[in-house]
């Protein structure tokens, strides 16, 4: 039983909100990582990210914390932050709001839960619940986070985490329940 090992690297979105730089998936050993060398086939990317899960295989877990199996093939994945990156806010078929991730449009989407948004004041990154098997949390792309930023209230001051989020004529109290998922490696 041969097992093809493909090690992939997920590049982060650009910190510049106006750049439009999407999350990109590369072979880990690609010398140049840019739009030319990244995977672009949407059907492949949807399949890849639907299979993505925490790496509990007993192989390469420290170096590659995520795994996307494809039959006998094991695609080991590492990234700078999280592999799930929310890119667009969409309207679902029945009117519900969805957050789409990794460029998959409505094929890769979760219900938008504004009260569960989490912003870390130390780096300004914004997180939202994601697929459970991939760790339960995803990063919101910089451009989308920038669009959502005017909706936050900072009752404890601008250097602290936001406390509320205004969305669709409602003021949502932020739960911060994602904090343990984000800071699991820090022991907090």
PDB file of C-alpha atoms in Angstrom, residues 51-152:
ATOM      1  CA  UNK A  51     -11.743  17.056   3.614  1.00  0.00           C
ATOM      2  CA  UNK A  52      -9.511  19.251   5.795  1.00  0.00           C
ATOM      3  CA  UNK A  53      -9.258  18.170   9.426  1.00  0.00           C
ATOM      4  CA  UNK A  54      -6.909  18.250  12.385  1.00  0.00           C
ATOM      5  CA  UNK A  55      -3.927  15.952  11.861  1.00  0.00           C
ATOM      6  CA  UNK A  56      -4.344  13.136  14.368  1.00  0.00           C
ATOM      7  CA  UNK A  57      -2.670  10.570  12.122  1.00  0.00           C
ATOM      8  CA  UNK A  58       0.400  10.086  14.285  1.00  0.00           C
ATOM      9  CA  UNK A  59       2.573  11.367  11.410  1.00  0.00           C
ATOM     10  CA  UNK A  60       4.077  14.862  11.131  1.00  0.00           C
ATOM     11  CA  UNK A  61       1.564  16.282  13.629  1.00  0.00           C
ATOM     12  CA  UNK A  62       3.905  18.948  15.033  1.00  0.00           C
ATOM     13  CA  UNK A  63       5.097  20.233  11.651  1.00  0.00           C
ATOM     14  CA  UNK A  64       1.767  19.810   9.841  1.00  0.00           C
ATOM     15  CA  UNK A  65      -1.183  20.253  12.215  1.00  0.00           C
ATOM     16  CA  UNK A  66      -3.813  19.729   9.483  1.00  0.00           C
ATOM     17  CA  UNK A  67      -4.544  16.923   7.059  1.00  0.00           C
ATOM     18  CA  UNK A  68      -6.689  16.670   3.936  1.00  0.00           C
ATOM     19  CA  UNK A  69      -7.077  12.991   2.990  1.00  0.00           C
ATOM     20  CA  UNK A  70      -7.823  11.975  -0.575  1.00  0.00           C
ATOM     21  CA  UNK A  71      -8.299   8.205  -0.789  1.00  0.00           C
ATOM     22  CA  UNK A  72      -4.967   6.690   0.248  1.00  0.00           C
ATOM     23  CA  UNK A  73      -3.186   9.977  -0.295  1.00  0.00           C
ATOM     24  CA  UNK A  74      -2.470  12.071   2.783  1.00  0.00           C
ATOM     25  CA  UNK A  75      -2.061  15.810   2.173  1.00  0.00           C
ATOM     26  CA  UNK A  76      -0.318  17.317   5.193  1.00  0.00           C
ATOM     27  CA  UNK A  77      -0.943  21.025   5.678  1.00  0.00           C
ATOM     28  CA  UNK A  78       0.646  23.859   7.608  1.00  0.00           C
ATOM     29  CA  UNK A  79      -0.133  27.559   7.617  1.00  0.00           C
ATOM     30  CA  UNK A  80       0.866  30.752   9.373  1.00  0.00           C
ATOM     31  CA  UNK A  81      -2.351  31.032  11.391  1.00  0.00           C
ATOM     32  CA  UNK A  82      -5.399  28.903  10.520  1.00  0.00           C
ATOM     33  CA  UNK A  83      -6.245  26.978   7.342  1.00  0.00           C
ATOM     34  CA  UNK A  84      -9.849  28.161   7.212  1.00  0.00           C
ATOM     35  CA  UNK A  85      -9.970  31.765   5.997  1.00  0.00           C
ATOM     36  CA  UNK A  86     -13.339  33.436   5.544  1.00  0.00           C
ATOM     37  CA  UNK A  87     -13.375  35.497   2.369  1.00  0.00           C
ATOM     38  CA  UNK A  88     -16.969  36.598   1.663  1.00  0.00           C
ATOM     39  CA  UNK A  89     -20.295  37.235   3.353  1.00  0.00           C
ATOM     40  CA  UNK A  90     -23.068  35.640   1.250  1.00  0.00           C
ATOM     41  CA  UNK A  91     -26.834  35.383   1.205  1.00  0.00           C
ATOM     42  CA  UNK A  92     -27.957  31.743   1.374  1.00  0.00           C
ATOM     43  CA  UNK A  93     -30.743  30.249  -0.754  1.00  0.00           C
ATOM     44  CA  UNK A  94     -33.299  30.686   2.040  1.00  0.00           C
ATOM     45  CA  UNK A  95     -32.096  34.175   2.999  1.00  0.00           C
ATOM     46  CA  UNK A  96     -29.696  33.209   5.791  1.00  0.00           C
ATOM     47  CA  UNK A  97     -26.320  34.927   5.988  1.00  0.00           C
ATOM     48  CA  UNK A  98     -23.281  32.756   5.342  1.00  0.00           C
ATOM     49  CA  UNK A  99     -19.540  33.228   5.648  1.00  0.00           C
ATOM     50  CA  UNK A 100     -17.768  31.622   2.718  1.00  0.00           C
ATOM     51  CA  UNK A 101     -14.238  30.335   3.177  1.00  0.00           C
ATOM     52  CA  UNK A 102     -11.170  29.613   1.071  1.00  0.00           C
ATOM     53  CA  UNK A 103     -12.765  30.910  -2.120  1.00  0.00           C
ATOM     54  CA  UNK A 104     -15.403  28.167  -2.217  1.00  0.00           C
ATOM     55  CA  UNK A 105     -18.434  30.485  -2.417  1.00  0.00           C
ATOM     56  CA  UNK A 106     -21.618  28.712  -1.242  1.00  0.00           C
ATOM     57  CA  UNK A 107     -19.934  25.282  -1.500  1.00  0.00           C
ATOM     58  CA  UNK A 108     -17.675  26.161   1.447  1.00  0.00           C
ATOM     59  CA  UNK A 109     -19.727  28.223   3.875  1.00  0.00           C
ATOM     60  CA  UNK A 110     -20.930  28.314   7.469  1.00  0.00           C
ATOM     61  CA  UNK A 111     -23.802  30.294   9.029  1.00  0.00           C
ATOM     62  CA  UNK A 112     -22.713  33.815   9.998  1.00  0.00           C
ATOM     63  CA  UNK A 113     -22.884  34.183  13.796  1.00  0.00           C
ATOM     64  CA  UNK A 114     -22.059  37.835  14.555  1.00  0.00           C
ATOM     65  CA  UNK A 115     -22.089  37.358  18.345  1.00  0.00           C
ATOM     66  CA  UNK A 116     -19.294  34.784  18.039  1.00  0.00           C
ATOM     67  CA  UNK A 117     -16.831  37.038  16.210  1.00  0.00           C
ATOM     68  CA  UNK A 118     -13.571  37.392  18.124  1.00  0.00           C
ATOM     69  CA  UNK A 119     -11.027  40.143  17.587  1.00  0.00           C
ATOM     70  CA  UNK A 120      -7.633  39.922  19.243  1.00  0.00           C
ATOM     71  CA  UNK A 121      -6.459  43.411  20.241  1.00  0.00           C
ATOM     72  CA  UNK A 122      -2.777  42.397  20.161  1.00  0.00           C
ATOM     73  CA  UNK A 123      -2.789  41.685  16.411  1.00  0.00           C
ATOM     74  CA  UNK A 124      -6.152  42.957  15.133  1.00  0.00           C
ATOM     75  CA  UNK A 125      -7.065  39.587  13.622  1.00  0.00           C
ATOM     76  CA  UNK A 126     -10.722  38.650  13.456  1.00  0.00           C
ATOM     77  CA  UNK A 127     -11.978  35.071  13.920  1.00  0.00           C
ATOM     78  CA  UNK A 128     -15.314  33.287  13.423  1.00  0.00           C
ATOM     79  CA  UNK A 129     -16.520  29.720  14.099  1.00  0.00           C
ATOM     80  CA  UNK A 130     -15.530  27.333  11.324  1.00  0.00           C
ATOM     81  CA  UNK A 131     -15.881  23.655  10.464  1.00  0.00           C
ATOM     82  CA  UNK A 132     -15.480  21.515  13.598  1.00  0.00           C
ATOM     83  CA  UNK A 133     -13.216  18.897  12.017  1.00  0.00           C
ATOM     84  CA  UNK A 134     -10.738  21.627  10.969  1.00  0.00           C
ATOM     85  CA  UNK A 135     -10.449  22.970  14.521  1.00  0.00           C
ATOM     86  CA  UNK A 136     -13.749  24.834  14.880  1.00  0.00           C
ATOM     87  CA  UNK A 137     -12.470  28.318  14.052  1.00  0.00           C
ATOM     88  CA  UNK A 138     -11.302  30.315  11.050  1.00  0.00           C
ATOM     89  CA  UNK A 139      -9.598  33.604  10.330  1.00  0.00           C
ATOM     90  CA  UNK A 140     -11.570  36.394   8.637  1.00  0.00           C
ATOM     91  CA  UNK A 141      -9.693  37.743   5.590  1.00  0.00           C
ATOM     92  CA  UNK A 142      -8.233  41.219   6.154  1.00  0.00           C
ATOM     93  CA  UNK A 143     -10.407  42.915   3.509  1.00  0.00           C
ATOM     94  CA  UNK A 144     -13.606  41.448   4.998  1.00  0.00           C
ATOM     95  CA  UNK A 145     -12.480  42.259   8.558  1.00  0.00           C
ATOM     96  CA  UNK A 146     -11.863  45.837   7.424  1.00  0.00           C
ATOM     97  CA  UNK A 147     -15.426  46.029   6.040  1.00  0.00           C
ATOM     98  CA  UNK A 148     -16.851  44.715   9.328  1.00  0.00           C
ATOM     99  CA  UNK A 149     -14.671  46.867  11.607  1.00  0.00           C
ATOM    100  CA  UNK A 150     -17.051  49.879  11.869  1.00  0.00           C
ATOM    101  CA  UNK A 151     -19.666  47.538  13.398  1.00  0.00           C
ATOM    102  CA  UNK A 152     -17.646  46.922  16.588  1.00  0.00           C
TER     103      UNK A 152
END
